[in-house]
Coordinates of C-alpha atoms and ligand atoms in Angstrom, one line a residue:
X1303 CA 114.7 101.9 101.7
X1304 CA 115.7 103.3 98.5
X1305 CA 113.4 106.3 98.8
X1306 CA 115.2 106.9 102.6
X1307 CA 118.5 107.0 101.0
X1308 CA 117.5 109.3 98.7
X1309 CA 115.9 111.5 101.1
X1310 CA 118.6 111.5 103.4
X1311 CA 121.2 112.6 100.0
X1312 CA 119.0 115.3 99.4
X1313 CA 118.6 116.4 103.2
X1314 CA 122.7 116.6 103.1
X1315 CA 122.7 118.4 99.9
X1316 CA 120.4 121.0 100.4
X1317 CA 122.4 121.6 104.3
X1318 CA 125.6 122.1 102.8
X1319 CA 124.1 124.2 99.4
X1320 CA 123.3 127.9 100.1
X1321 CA 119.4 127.9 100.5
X1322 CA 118.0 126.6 103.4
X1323 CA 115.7 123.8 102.4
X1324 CA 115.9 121.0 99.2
X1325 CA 113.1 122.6 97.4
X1326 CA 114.8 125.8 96.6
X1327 CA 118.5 124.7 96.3
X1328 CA 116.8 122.1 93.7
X1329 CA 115.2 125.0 92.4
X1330 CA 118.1 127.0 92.2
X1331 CA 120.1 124.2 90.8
X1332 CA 117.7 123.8 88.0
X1333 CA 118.1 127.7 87.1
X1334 CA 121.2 127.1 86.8
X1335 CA 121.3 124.6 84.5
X1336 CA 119.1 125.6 81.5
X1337 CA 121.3 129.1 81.9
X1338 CA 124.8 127.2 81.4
X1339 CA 124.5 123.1 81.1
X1340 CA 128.1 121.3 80.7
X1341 CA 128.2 119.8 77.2
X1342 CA 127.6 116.1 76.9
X1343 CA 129.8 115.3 74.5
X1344 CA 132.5 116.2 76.6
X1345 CA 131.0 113.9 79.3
X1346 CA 131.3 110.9 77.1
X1347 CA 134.7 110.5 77.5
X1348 CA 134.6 110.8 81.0
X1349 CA 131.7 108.3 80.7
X1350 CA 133.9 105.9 79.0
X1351 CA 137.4 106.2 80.9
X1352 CA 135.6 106.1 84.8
X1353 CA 132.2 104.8 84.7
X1354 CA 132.0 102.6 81.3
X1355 CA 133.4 99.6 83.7
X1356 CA 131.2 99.1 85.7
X1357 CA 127.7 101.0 84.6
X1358 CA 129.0 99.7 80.9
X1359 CA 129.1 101.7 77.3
X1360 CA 125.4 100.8 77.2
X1361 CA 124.3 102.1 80.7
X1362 CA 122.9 98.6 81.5
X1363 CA 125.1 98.1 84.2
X1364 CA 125.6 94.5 85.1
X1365 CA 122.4 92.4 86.5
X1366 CA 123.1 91.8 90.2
X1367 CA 126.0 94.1 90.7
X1368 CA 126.1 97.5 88.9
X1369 CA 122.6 99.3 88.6
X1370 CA 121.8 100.5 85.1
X1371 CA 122.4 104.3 84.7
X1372 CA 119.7 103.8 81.1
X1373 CA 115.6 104.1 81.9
X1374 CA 117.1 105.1 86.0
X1375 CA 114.4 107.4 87.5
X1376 CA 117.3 108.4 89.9
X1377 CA 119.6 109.5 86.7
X1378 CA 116.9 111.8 84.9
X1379 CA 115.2 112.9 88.2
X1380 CA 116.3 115.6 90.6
X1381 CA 119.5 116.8 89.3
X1382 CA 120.4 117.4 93.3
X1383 CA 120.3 114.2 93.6
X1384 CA 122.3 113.2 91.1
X1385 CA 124.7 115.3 91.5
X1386 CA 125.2 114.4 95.4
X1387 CA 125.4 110.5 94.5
X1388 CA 128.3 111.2 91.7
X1389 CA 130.0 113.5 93.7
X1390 CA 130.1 111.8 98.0
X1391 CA 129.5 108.2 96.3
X1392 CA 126.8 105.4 97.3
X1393 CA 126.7 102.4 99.7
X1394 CA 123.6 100.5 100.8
X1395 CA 120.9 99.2 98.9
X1396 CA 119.4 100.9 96.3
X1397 CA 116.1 99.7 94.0
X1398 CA 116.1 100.6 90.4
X1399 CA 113.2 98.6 87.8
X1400 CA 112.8 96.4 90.6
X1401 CA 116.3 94.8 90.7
X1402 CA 118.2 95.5 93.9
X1403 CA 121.9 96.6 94.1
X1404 CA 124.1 96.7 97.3
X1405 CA 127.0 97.5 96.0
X1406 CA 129.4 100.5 96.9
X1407 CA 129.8 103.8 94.5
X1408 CA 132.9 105.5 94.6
X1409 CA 133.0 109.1 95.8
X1410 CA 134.2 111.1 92.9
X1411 CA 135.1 114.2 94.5
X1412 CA 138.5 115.0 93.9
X1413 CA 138.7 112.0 91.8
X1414 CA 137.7 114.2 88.8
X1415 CA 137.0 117.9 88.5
X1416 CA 133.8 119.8 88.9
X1417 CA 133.7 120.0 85.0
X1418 CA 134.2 116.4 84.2
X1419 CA 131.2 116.0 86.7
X1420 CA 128.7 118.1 85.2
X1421 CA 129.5 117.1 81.9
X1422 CA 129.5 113.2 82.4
X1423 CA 126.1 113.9 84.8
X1424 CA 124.9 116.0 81.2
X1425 CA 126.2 112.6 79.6
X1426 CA 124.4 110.0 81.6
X1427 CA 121.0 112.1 82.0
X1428 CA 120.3 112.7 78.2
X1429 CA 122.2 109.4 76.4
X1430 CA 120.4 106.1 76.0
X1431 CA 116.9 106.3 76.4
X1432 CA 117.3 109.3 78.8
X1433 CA 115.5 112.9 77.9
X1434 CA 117.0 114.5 81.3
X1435 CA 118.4 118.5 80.9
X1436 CA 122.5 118.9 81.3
X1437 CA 123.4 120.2 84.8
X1438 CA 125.8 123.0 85.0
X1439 CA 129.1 123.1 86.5
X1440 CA 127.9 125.9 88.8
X1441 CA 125.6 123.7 89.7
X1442 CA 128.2 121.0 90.6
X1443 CA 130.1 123.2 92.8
X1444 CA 127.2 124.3 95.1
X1445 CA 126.9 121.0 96.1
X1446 CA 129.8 119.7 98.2
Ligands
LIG2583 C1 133.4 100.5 90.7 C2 132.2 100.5 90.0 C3 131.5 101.8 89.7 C4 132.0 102.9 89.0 C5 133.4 103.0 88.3 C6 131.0 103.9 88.9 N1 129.9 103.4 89.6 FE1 128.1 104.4 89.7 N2 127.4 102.9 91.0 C7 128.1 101.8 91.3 C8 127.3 101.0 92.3 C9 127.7 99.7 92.9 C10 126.1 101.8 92.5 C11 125.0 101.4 93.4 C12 125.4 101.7 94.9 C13 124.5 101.0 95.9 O1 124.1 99.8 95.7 O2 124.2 101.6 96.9 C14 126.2 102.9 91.7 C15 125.2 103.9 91.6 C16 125.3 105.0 90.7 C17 124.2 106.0 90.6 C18 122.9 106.0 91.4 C19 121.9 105.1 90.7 C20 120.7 105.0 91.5 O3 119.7 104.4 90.9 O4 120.6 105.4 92.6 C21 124.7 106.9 89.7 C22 123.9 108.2 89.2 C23 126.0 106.5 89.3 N3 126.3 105.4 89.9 C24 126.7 107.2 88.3 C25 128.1 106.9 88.1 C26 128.9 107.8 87.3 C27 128.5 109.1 86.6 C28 130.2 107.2 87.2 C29 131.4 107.7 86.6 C30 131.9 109.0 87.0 C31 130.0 105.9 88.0 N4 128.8 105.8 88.5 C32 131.1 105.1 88.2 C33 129.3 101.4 90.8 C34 130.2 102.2 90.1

């Protein structure tokens, strides 16, 4: 299930981003990221004033109701992906170190700017445990 929802976010980011398939907009999307990756620090405070709630200051989440943005596949995997789950939200049921969540993300598209994203997604993919590269904000705005 959690590998179809994933699927299906990648399927309806790569339609809507410039190249034709998922490969190459991922491709594309990781070029441009090690050229120009937002800064992280800036994406803590974003962190902390609209995610900290419910993923907590720790990235554990909350057992049973928030999945854990810390030691998440999802979070230091395909930045596409990422990017499309912060920026059209989530609903349905999702798998993450073998706890299941099926709760609803909030879309954060016009919530918060392009900028905030990539720096908060920078934030979330290298704090913690996390090793993942910063995405860029051109990045961001290829996706819809
Ligand atoms: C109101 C609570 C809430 C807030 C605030 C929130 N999230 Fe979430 N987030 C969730 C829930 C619930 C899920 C899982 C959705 C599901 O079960 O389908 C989720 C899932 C995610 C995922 C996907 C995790 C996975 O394993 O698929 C990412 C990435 C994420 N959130 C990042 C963020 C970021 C970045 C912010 C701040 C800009 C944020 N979230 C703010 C509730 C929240």
């Amino acid at each position: 299930m959690r590998i179809v929802v994933s699927l299906a976010l990648l399927v309806a980011a790569a339609g809507c981003a410039k190249s034709s398939n998922a490969t190459s907009a991922a491709a594309s999307a990781s070029a441009a990221a090690m050229k120009n990756p937002a800064s992280a620090s800036d994406g803590a405070t974003v962190y902390l004033t609209d995610c900290s709630s419910c993923h907590q200051t720790n990235g554990q989440g909350v057992s049973g109701a928030f999945p854990p943005l810390a030691g998440n596949a999802v979070v230091t995997g395909n930045p596409v992906a990422v990017i499309a789950i912060v920026k059209n939200g989530l609903e349905g049921r999702v798998t993450v170190n073998s706890a299941a969540y099926s709760g609803i993300m909030p879309s954060w598209k016009g919530q918060i700017s392009d900028d905030q994203i990539a720096a908060v997604i920078s934030y979330i993919r290298s704090s913690w445990a996390n090793h993942a590269g910063g995405v860029s904000v051109a990045q961001v705005e290829s996706i819809k």
